[in-house]
CSV table of C-alpha atoms in Angstrom, one decimal:
chain,number,residue,atom,x,y,z
A,1086,UNK,CA,29.7,-0.5,2.4
A,1087,UNK,CA,27.6,-1.9,-0.4
A,1088,UNK,CA,26.3,0.5,-3.1
A,1089,UNK,CA,24.8,0.7,-6.6
A,1090,UNK,CA,27.3,1.8,-9.2
A,1091,UNK,CA,27.2,2.9,-12.8
A,1092,UNK,CA,29.5,1.1,-15.3
A,1093,UNK,CA,28.0,2.3,-18.6
A,1094,UNK,CA,24.8,2.0,-20.6
A,1095,UNK,CA,22.5,-0.6,-19.0
A,1096,UNK,CA,25.4,-1.8,-16.8
A,1097,UNK,CA,24.5,-1.4,-13.1
A,1098,UNK,CA,26.4,-3.3,-10.4
A,1099,UNK,CA,26.3,-3.6,-6.6
A,1100,UNK,CA,29.8,-3.3,-5.3
A,1101,UNK,CA,31.8,-2.7,-2.1
A,1102,UNK,CA,33.1,0.9,-1.5
A,1103,UNK,CA,34.9,2.6,1.4
A,1104,UNK,CA,32.5,4.0,4.0
A,1105,UNK,CA,32.0,7.8,3.6
A,1106,UNK,CA,33.6,10.1,6.1
A,1107,UNK,CA,33.0,13.6,7.4
A,1108,UNK,CA,35.0,16.0,5.3
A,1109,UNK,CA,33.4,19.3,6.1
A,1110,UNK,CA,32.1,20.6,9.4
A,1111,UNK,CA,28.6,20.9,7.9
A,1112,UNK,CA,28.5,17.3,6.8
A,1113,UNK,CA,26.5,14.4,8.2
A,1114,UNK,CA,26.7,10.7,7.6
A,1115,UNK,CA,23.4,8.9,7.1
A,1116,UNK,CA,22.9,5.2,7.4
A,1117,UNK,CA,20.4,4.5,4.6
A,1118,UNK,CA,17.3,2.5,5.6
A,1119,UNK,CA,15.3,2.9,2.4
A,1120,UNK,CA,16.1,4.2,-1.1
A,1121,UNK,CA,14.3,4.2,-4.4
A,1122,UNK,CA,14.9,4.1,-8.2
A,1123,UNK,CA,13.6,7.3,-9.7
A,1124,UNK,CA,12.4,7.7,-13.3
A,1125,UNK,CA,15.3,10.2,-13.9
A,1126,UNK,CA,17.8,7.5,-12.8
A,1127,UNK,CA,16.7,5.7,-15.9
A,1128,UNK,CA,18.3,8.5,-18.0
A,1129,UNK,CA,21.6,7.5,-16.4
A,1130,UNK,CA,20.8,3.8,-16.9
A,1131,UNK,CA,20.2,4.4,-20.7
A,1132,UNK,CA,23.3,6.5,-21.1
A,1133,UNK,CA,21.5,9.8,-21.8
A,1134,UNK,CA,23.3,12.0,-19.3
A,1135,UNK,CA,26.9,13.0,-19.9
A,1136,UNK,CA,29.9,13.3,-17.5
A,1137,UNK,CA,29.2,10.0,-15.8
A,1138,UNK,CA,32.2,8.0,-14.7
A,1139,UNK,CA,32.7,4.2,-14.2
A,1140,UNK,CA,32.0,3.4,-10.5
A,1141,UNK,CA,29.8,6.4,-9.8
A,1142,UNK,CA,27.3,5.7,-7.0
A,1143,UNK,CA,23.7,6.3,-8.0
A,1144,UNK,CA,20.6,7.3,-6.3
A,1145,UNK,CA,19.0,10.5,-5.0
A,1146,UNK,CA,15.8,9.3,-3.2
A,1147,UNK,CA,16.9,8.1,0.2
A,1148,UNK,CA,16.4,8.3,3.9
A,1149,UNK,CA,17.9,6.8,7.0
A,1150,UNK,CA,19.5,7.4,10.4
A,1151,UNK,CA,22.1,10.0,11.3
A,1152,UNK,CA,25.3,8.2,12.5
A,1153,UNK,CA,27.8,11.1,12.5
A,1154,UNK,CA,27.6,14.9,12.2
A,1155,UNK,CA,30.2,17.6,11.7
A,1156,UNK,CA,30.7,20.1,14.5
A,1157,UNK,CA,28.7,22.9,12.7
A,1158,UNK,CA,25.6,20.7,12.4
A,1159,UNK,CA,23.4,21.7,15.3
A,1160,UNK,CA,20.0,20.8,13.9
A,1161,UNK,CA,20.6,17.1,13.9
A,1162,UNK,CA,21.9,14.5,16.4
A,1163,UNK,CA,23.1,11.0,16.1
A,1164,UNK,CA,20.1,8.7,16.0
A,1165,UNK,CA,17.7,11.1,14.2
A,1166,UNK,CA,15.6,9.6,11.4
A,1167,UNK,CA,15.8,11.9,8.4
A,1168,UNK,CA,14.7,12.3,4.8
A,1169,UNK,CA,17.3,14.0,2.6
A,1170,UNK,CA,16.3,16.4,-0.3
A,1171,UNK,CA,17.8,15.3,-3.6
A,1172,UNK,CA,18.9,18.9,-4.4
A,1173,UNK,CA,21.9,20.0,-2.3
A,1174,UNK,CA,21.7,23.6,-1.1
A,1175,UNK,CA,23.9,25.8,1.1
A,1176,UNK,CA,21.2,27.9,2.6
A,1177,UNK,CA,23.1,31.2,2.4
A,1178,UNK,CA,23.5,32.2,-1.2
A,1179,UNK,CA,21.1,34.6,-3.1
A,1180,UNK,CA,19.1,31.7,-4.5
A,1181,UNK,CA,18.7,29.8,-1.3
A,1182,UNK,CA,17.6,33.0,0.5
A,1183,UNK,CA,15.0,33.5,-2.2
A,1184,UNK,CA,13.6,30.0,-1.7
A,1185,UNK,CA,15.1,28.8,-5.1
A,1186,UNK,CA,16.9,25.9,-3.5
A,1187,UNK,CA,17.6,23.9,-6.6
A,1188,UNK,CA,19.5,26.9,-8.1
A,1189,UNK,CA,22.0,27.1,-5.2
A,1190,UNK,CA,25.2,28.9,-6.2
A,1191,UNK,CA,27.5,27.0,-3.8
A,1192,UNK,CA,26.7,23.3,-3.9
A,1193,UNK,CA,28.1,22.3,-7.3
A,1194,UNK,CA,31.9,22.1,-7.2
A,1195,UNK,CA,31.9,21.3,-11.0
A,1196,UNK,CA,29.8,24.3,-12.0
A,1197,UNK,CA,32.2,25.1,-14.8
A,1198,UNK,CA,31.1,22.0,-16.6
A,1199,UNK,CA,27.4,22.8,-16.8
A,1200,UNK,CA,28.0,26.5,-17.3
A,1201,UNK,CA,29.4,25.7,-20.8
A,1202,UNK,CA,26.1,24.2,-21.7
A,1203,UNK,CA,23.5,26.2,-19.7
A,1204,UNK,CA,25.2,29.5,-19.0
A,1205,UNK,CA,24.8,29.1,-15.3
A,1206,UNK,CA,24.9,26.1,-13.0
A,1207,UNK,CA,22.0,24.7,-11.0
A,1208,UNK,CA,22.6,23.1,-7.6
A,1209,UNK,CA,24.5,19.9,-7.0
A,1210,UNK,CA,22.5,16.7,-6.9
A,1211,UNK,CA,23.1,13.4,-5.3
A,1212,UNK,CA,24.2,10.6,-7.6
A,1213,UNK,CA,23.6,12.4,-10.8
A,1214,UNK,CA,26.7,13.0,-13.0
A,1215,UNK,CA,29.9,15.0,-12.4
A,1216,UNK,CA,28.5,18.1,-14.1
A,1217,UNK,CA,26.0,18.3,-11.3
A,1218,UNK,CA,28.6,17.8,-8.5
A,1219,UNK,CA,29.9,14.3,-8.7
A,1220,UNK,CA,28.3,13.5,-5.4
A,1221,UNK,CA,28.0,9.8,-4.3
A,1222,UNK,CA,24.3,8.9,-4.3
A,1223,UNK,CA,21.9,7.3,-1.9
A,1224,UNK,CA,21.5,3.8,-3.3
A,1225,UNK,CA,24.0,2.7,-0.7
A,1226,UNK,CA,24.3,1.6,2.9
A,1227,UNK,CA,25.8,5.0,3.9
A,1228,UNK,CA,25.8,8.5,2.4
A,1229,UNK,CA,27.8,11.7,3.1
A,1230,UNK,CA,25.2,14.6,3.2
A,1231,UNK,CA,26.8,18.0,2.6
A,1232,UNK,CA,25.1,21.1,4.1
A,1233,UNK,CA,23.3,18.8,6.6
A,1234,UNK,CA,22.5,21.8,8.7
A,1235,UNK,CA,20.2,23.0,6.0
A,1236,UNK,CA,18.7,20.0,4.0
A,1237,UNK,CA,17.5,16.9,6.0
A,1238,UNK,CA,14.1,17.0,7.7
A,1239,UNK,CA,13.6,14.9,10.8
A,1240,UNK,CA,10.8,12.3,10.6
A,1241,UNK,CA,8.3,12.2,13.5
A,1242,UNK,CA,7.4,9.0,15.3
A,1243,UNK,CA,4.5,7.0,13.9
A,1244,UNK,CA,5.3,7.4,10.2
A,1245,UNK,CA,6.9,4.5,8.3
A,1246,UNK,CA,9.8,4.9,5.9
A,1247,UNK,CA,7.6,4.1,2.9
A,1248,UNK,CA,5.2,6.9,3.9
A,1249,UNK,CA,7.9,9.6,4.0
A,1250,UNK,CA,10.6,8.5,1.6
A,1251,UNK,CA,9.2,10.3,-1.4
A,1252,UNK,CA,9.5,13.6,0.3
A,1253,UNK,CA,13.1,13.4,-1.0
A,1254,UNK,CA,12.0,14.1,-4.6
A,1255,UNK,CA,8.9,12.9,-6.3
A,1256,UNK,CA,6.2,14.2,-4.0
A,1257,UNK,CA,7.6,17.7,-3.9
A,1258,UNK,CA,8.3,17.5,-7.6
A,1259,UNK,CA,4.6,16.7,-8.3
A,1260,UNK,CA,3.4,19.3,-5.9
A,1261,UNK,CA,5.7,22.0,-7.4
A,1262,UNK,CA,4.5,21.0,-10.9
A,1263,UNK,CA,0.9,21.7,-9.9
A,1264,UNK,CA,1.8,24.8,-8.0
A,1265,UNK,CA,3.5,26.2,-11.1
A,1266,UNK,CA,0.2,25.9,-12.9
A,1267,UNK,CA,-1.2,28.8,-10.7
A,1268,UNK,CA,-4.4,26.9,-10.4
A,1269,UNK,CA,-7.6,28.7,-9.8
A,1270,UNK,CA,-10.6,27.1,-8.2
A,1271,UNK,CA,-12.4,24.9,-10.7
A,1272,UNK,CA,-9.6,24.9,-13.3
A,1273,UNK,CA,-9.1,22.0,-15.7
A,1274,UNK,CA,-5.5,20.6,-15.6
A,1275,UNK,CA,-4.2,18.0,-18.1
A,1276,UNK,CA,-1.2,15.8,-17.0
A,1277,UNK,CA,0.9,14.0,-19.6
A,1278,UNK,CA,2.6,11.0,-17.9
A,1279,UNK,CA,1.1,8.9,-15.1
A,1280,UNK,CA,4.4,7.8,-13.6
A,1281,UNK,CA,5.1,8.7,-9.9
A,1282,UNK,CA,5.6,12.4,-10.6
A,1283,UNK,CA,2.5,12.6,-12.7
A,1284,UNK,CA,0.4,10.8,-10.1
A,1285,UNK,CA,1.6,13.2,-7.4
A,1286,UNK,CA,0.9,16.1,-9.7
A,1287,UNK,CA,-2.7,14.9,-10.2
A,1288,UNK,CA,-3.2,14.6,-6.5
A,1289,UNK,CA,-1.6,18.0,-5.9
A,1290,UNK,CA,-3.7,19.7,-8.6
A,1291,UNK,CA,-6.9,18.7,-6.9
A,1292,UNK,CA,-5.4,19.7,-3.5
A,1293,UNK,CA,-4.7,23.2,-5.0
A,1294,UNK,CA,-8.3,23.6,-6.3
A,1295,UNK,CA,-8.6,22.0,-9.7
A,1296,UNK,CA,-12.1,21.0,-10.7
A,1297,UNK,CA,-11.0,18.4,-13.2
A,1298,UNK,CA,-7.7,16.6,-14.0
A,1299,UNK,CA,-7.2,14.7,-17.2
A,1300,UNK,CA,-4.4,12.2,-17.2
A,1301,UNK,CA,-2.7,10.9,-20.4
A,1302,UNK,CA,-0.6,7.7,-20.7
A,1303,UNK,CA,-0.6,4.4,-22.4
A,1304,UNK,CA,0.1,1.9,-19.6
A,1305,UNK,CA,-3.1,0.4,-18.1
A,1306,UNK,CA,-1.7,0.0,-14.6
A,1307,UNK,CA,-0.7,3.7,-14.5
A,1308,UNK,CA,-4.0,4.8,-15.9
A,1309,UNK,CA,-5.8,2.7,-13.4
A,1310,UNK,CA,-3.9,4.4,-10.4
A,1311,UNK,CA,-4.6,7.8,-11.9
A,1312,UNK,CA,-8.3,7.0,-12.3
A,1313,UNK,CA,-9.0,5.0,-9.1
A,1314,UNK,CA,-6.6,6.5,-6.6
A,1315,UNK,CA,-6.1,10.1,-7.9
A,1316,UNK,CA,-9.6,10.5,-9.4
A,1317,UNK,CA,-8.5,11.7,-12.8
A,1318,UNK,CA,-10.3,11.4,-16.1
A,1319,UNK,CA,-7.9,9.2,-18.1
A,1320,UNK,CA,-7.0,9.0,-21.8
A,1321,UNK,CA,-4.9,6.3,-23.5
A,1322,UNK,CA,-3.0,8.1,-26.2
A,1323,UNK,CA,-2.7,4.9,-28.2
A,1324,UNK,CA,-6.5,4.7,-28.4
A,1325,UNK,CA,-7.7,8.3,-28.9
A,1326,UNK,CA,-6.5,11.5,-30.4
A,1327,UNK,CA,-5.4,13.5,-27.4
A,1328,UNK,CA,-5.9,17.0,-28.8
A,1329,UNK,CA,-9.5,16.2,-30.0
A,1330,UNK,CA,-10.5,14.6,-26.7
A,1331,UNK,CA,-9.1,17.5,-24.7
A,1332,UNK,CA,-11.1,19.9,-26.9
A,1333,UNK,CA,-14.2,17.8,-26.3
A,1334,UNK,CA,-13.7,17.6,-22.5
A,1335,UNK,CA,-13.2,21.4,-22.2
A,1336,UNK,CA,-15.9,22.7,-24.4
A,1337,UNK,CA,-13.4,23.6,-27.2
A,1338,UNK,CA,-11.3,25.9,-25.1
A,1339,UNK,CA,-8.5,23.5,-24.0
A,1340,UNK,CA,-7.1,22.8,-20.5
A,1341,UNK,CA,-6.3,25.8,-18.3
A,1342,UNK,CA,-2.9,24.3,-17.5
A,1343,UNK,CA,-0.9,21.4,-18.9
A,1344,UNK,CA,1.8,19.4,-17.1
A,1345,UNK,CA,4.6,17.6,-19.0
A,1346,UNK,CA,5.6,14.9,-16.5
A,1347,UNK,CA,7.3,12.9,-19.3
A,1348,UNK,CA,10.3,14.8,-20.4
A,1349,UNK,CA,13.1,13.9,-22.7
A,1350,UNK,CA,12.2,10.3,-23.5
A,1351,UNK,CA,8.7,10.9,-24.8
A,1352,UNK,CA,6.8,8.3,-26.9
A,1353,UNK,CA,3.9,8.8,-29.2
A,1354,UNK,CA,2.0,7.5,-32.2
A,1355,UNK,CA,2.1,10.6,-34.4
A,1356,UNK,CA,4.6,11.5,-37.2
A,1357,UNK,CA,6.6,13.9,-35.0
A,1358,UNK,CA,7.2,11.2,-32.4
A,1359,UNK,CA,8.7,8.9,-35.1
A,1360,UNK,CA,10.7,11.9,-36.4
A,1361,UNK,CA,12.1,12.3,-32.8
A,1362,UNK,CA,13.3,8.7,-32.7
A,1363,UNK,CA,15.1,9.1,-36.0
A,1364,UNK,CA,16.6,12.5,-35.2
A,1365,UNK,CA,17.9,11.1,-31.9
A,1366,UNK,CA,19.5,8.2,-33.6
A,1367,UNK,CA,21.2,10.5,-36.0
A,1368,UNK,CA,22.3,12.8,-33.2
A,1369,UNK,CA,20.3,15.7,-34.5
A,1370,UNK,CA,18.7,16.2,-31.1
A,1371,UNK,CA,19.3,15.0,-27.6
A,1372,UNK,CA,15.8,15.1,-26.2
A,1373,UNK,CA,12.5,13.9,-27.7
A,1374,UNK,CA,10.0,16.8,-27.7
A,1375,UNK,CA,6.7,15.0,-28.8
A,1376,UNK,CA,4.9,15.6,-25.5
A,1377,UNK,CA,6.0,19.2,-25.1
A,1378,UNK,CA,4.7,19.9,-28.7
A,1379,UNK,CA,1.4,18.3,-27.8
A,1380,UNK,CA,1.2,20.2,-24.6
A,1381,UNK,CA,1.8,23.6,-26.3
A,1382,UNK,CA,-0.8,22.7,-29.0
A,1383,UNK,CA,-3.4,21.6,-26.5
A,1384,UNK,CA,-3.2,24.3,-23.8
A,1385,UNK,CA,-5.8,27.0,-23.9
A,1386,UNK,CA,-5.0,30.5,-24.9
A,1387,UNK,CA,-3.4,32.4,-22.0
A,1388,UNK,CA,-2.8,29.1,-20.1
A,1389,UNK,CA,0.1,27.8,-18.2
A,1390,UNK,CA,2.5,25.0,-19.1
A,1391,UNK,CA,4.4,23.3,-16.2
A,1392,UNK,CA,7.4,21.1,-17.0
A,1393,UNK,CA,8.6,18.8,-14.2
A,1394,UNK,CA,9.7,16.2,-16.8
A,1395,UNK,CA,13.5,16.2,-17.1
A,1396,UNK,CA,15.1,17.8,-20.3
A,1397,UNK,CA,18.9,17.9,-20.5
A,1398,UNK,CA,19.9,19.2,-23.9
A,1399,UNK,CA,18.4,20.3,-27.2
A,1400,UNK,CA,14.9,19.9,-28.7
A,1401,UNK,CA,13.9,20.1,-32.4
A,1402,UNK,CA,10.7,21.4,-33.9
A,1403,UNK,CA,9.4,23.1,-30.8
A,1404,UNK,CA,6.4,25.2,-31.8
A,1405,UNK,CA,7.5,28.4,-30.1
A,1406,UNK,CA,5.3,30.4,-32.4
A,1407,UNK,CA,2.2,28.6,-31.1
A,1408,UNK,CA,3.3,29.3,-27.5
A,1409,UNK,CA,3.9,33.0,-28.3
A,1410,UNK,CA,0.7,33.4,-30.3
A,1411,UNK,CA,-1.4,31.8,-27.6
A,1412,UNK,CA,0.2,33.8,-24.8
A,1413,UNK,CA,1.3,30.8,-22.8
A,1414,UNK,CA,3.4,30.9,-19.7
A,1415,UNK,CA,6.0,28.1,-19.4
A,1416,UNK,CA,7.3,27.3,-15.9
A,1417,UNK,CA,9.9,24.5,-15.2
A,1418,UNK,CA,13.0,23.5,-13.4
A,1419,UNK,CA,14.4,21.2,-10.8
A,1420,UNK,CA,12.3,21.0,-7.6
A,1421,UNK,CA,13.0,23.4,-4.7
A,1422,UNK,CA,12.5,20.5,-2.3
A,1423,UNK,CA,13.4,22.4,0.8
A,1424,UNK,CA,10.5,24.8,0.2
A,1425,UNK,CA,7.9,22.1,0.4
A,1426,UNK,CA,9.1,19.7,3.1
A,1427,UNK,CA,7.2,21.0,6.1
A,1428,UNK,CA,4.0,21.5,4.2
A,1429,UNK,CA,4.0,18.0,2.6
A,1430,UNK,CA,5.1,16.2,5.7
A,1431,UNK,CA,2.1,17.7,7.5
A,1432,UNK,CA,-0.2,16.4,4.7
A,1433,UNK,CA,1.2,12.9,5.4
A,1434,UNK,CA,0.9,13.3,9.2
A,1435,UNK,CA,-2.7,14.4,8.9
A,1436,UNK,CA,-3.5,11.4,6.8
A,1437,UNK,CA,-4.4,13.3,3.6
A,1438,UNK,CA,-2.1,11.2,1.5
A,1439,UNK,CA,-0.1,8.0,2.0
A,1440,UNK,CA,2.6,8.4,-0.7
A,1441,UNK,CA,3.4,4.7,-0.6
A,1442,UNK,CA,0.3,3.9,-2.6
A,1443,UNK,CA,2.4,3.9,-5.8
A,1444,UNK,CA,5.0,1.4,-4.7
A,1445,UNK,CA,4.7,-1.8,-6.8
A,1446,UNK,CA,8.1,-3.4,-6.2
A,1447,UNK,CA,10.1,-3.9,-3.0
A,1448,UNK,CA,13.5,-5.4,-3.1
A,1449,UNK,CA,17.0,-5.4,-1.6
A,1450,UNK,CA,19.9,-3.2,-2.6
A,1451,UNK,CA,21.7,-6.3,-3.8
A,1452,UNK,CA,18.9,-6.8,-6.5
A,1453,UNK,CA,19.2,-3.3,-7.8
A,1454,UNK,CA,20.5,-4.3,-11.3
A,1455,UNK,CA,17.5,-6.5,-11.9
A,1456,UNK,CA,15.1,-3.8,-10.6
A,1457,UNK,CA,16.6,-1.2,-12.9
A,1458,UNK,CA,16.0,-3.5,-15.9
A,1459,UNK,CA,12.4,-4.2,-14.8
A,1460,UNK,CA,11.7,-0.6,-14.2
A,1461,UNK,CA,13.2,0.6,-17.5
A,1462,UNK,CA,11.5,-2.0,-19.6
A,1463,UNK,CA,8.1,-1.5,-17.7
A,1464,UNK,CA,7.9,-5.2,-16.9
A,1465,UNK,CA,5.6,-6.7,-14.3
A,1466,UNK,CA,3.5,-3.5,-14.3
A,1467,UNK,CA,6.3,-1.7,-12.5
A,1468,UNK,CA,5.5,1.8,-11.4
A,1469,UNK,CA,7.9,2.4,-8.4
A,1470,UNK,CA,10.8,0.5,-6.9
A,1471,UNK,CA,12.1,0.8,-3.4
A,1472,UNK,CA,15.3,-0.9,-2.1
A,1473,UNK,CA,16.0,-1.8,1.5
A,1474,UNK,CA,19.6,-1.8,2.5
């Protein structure tokens, strides 16, 4: 099969690999029809995530047709069209039974690696380093799906691949980000980052009852989608002082909830953002905390901060005193995709949202290296890339 593989920083190749095989009775093999490049894949592309190995197959947003199943997989049959969650979960451990699927105890065979850093291991992920399982990813013609009796959701007739693909990650991630805000009817929510997760978080915040959503970014094409499709009030942080504008737009109180949909590669125009760039170069921190600092500073007293943006290591100069003094709640983590699939699929079936609205680039798997470069460098107004196999 052909698949997208990692060979070091900014070195992505499409190569030939052996077809995957059933190795566990709970496995399925999926023939991929559509896959995508996620913003978090760019952390791998730029060499920010440790424990990658040359030749690792990338990708965690994918869907396709079931072509083989293990004898314990009774929920799927050959020929089913499925979307596969990017988080791998066993369905039987304490965390799965408590609907905390991305914290599964049994899906990361390399848990010992991440336990040294985090204390405990989250679930395994497709195509996202050996410390998170070393699983081959979905930017490939075929994928082995572990625990297939638990994860994949069957797609009903009448929905296109592009409509449902993002159920694998970014739609549930944006929805959980908004849900973590504990939104009350009429609340004001501010969202930093108008990439795919941020856009879905904006839509979801309105769906959950927000009266006003304020979106913050610097790229005109992203701000346009946030404003015209998602109906947010938009701020370009290169043109305005974000904190001052948020105060003005909320009567001096601050947003009720703030969502950091940027994560570890934050940019900014203030002194702390330049400090982050220098500290990162000097290996004094692994993640740039500019947006998180601004979020804590801007959120109203007693408010909630939701963090779907990926952080992997250590932050410097985090104003924990401000978070404590203002009585803020911080909620974060990898998405419990399985929890949201039936609900979000129904939104799509009912025509409430067509998630394909944010796709800007469609290409073939063979062009993946070029698409990674375009996406990472934000060329050609790129917001989301999908790859056909």
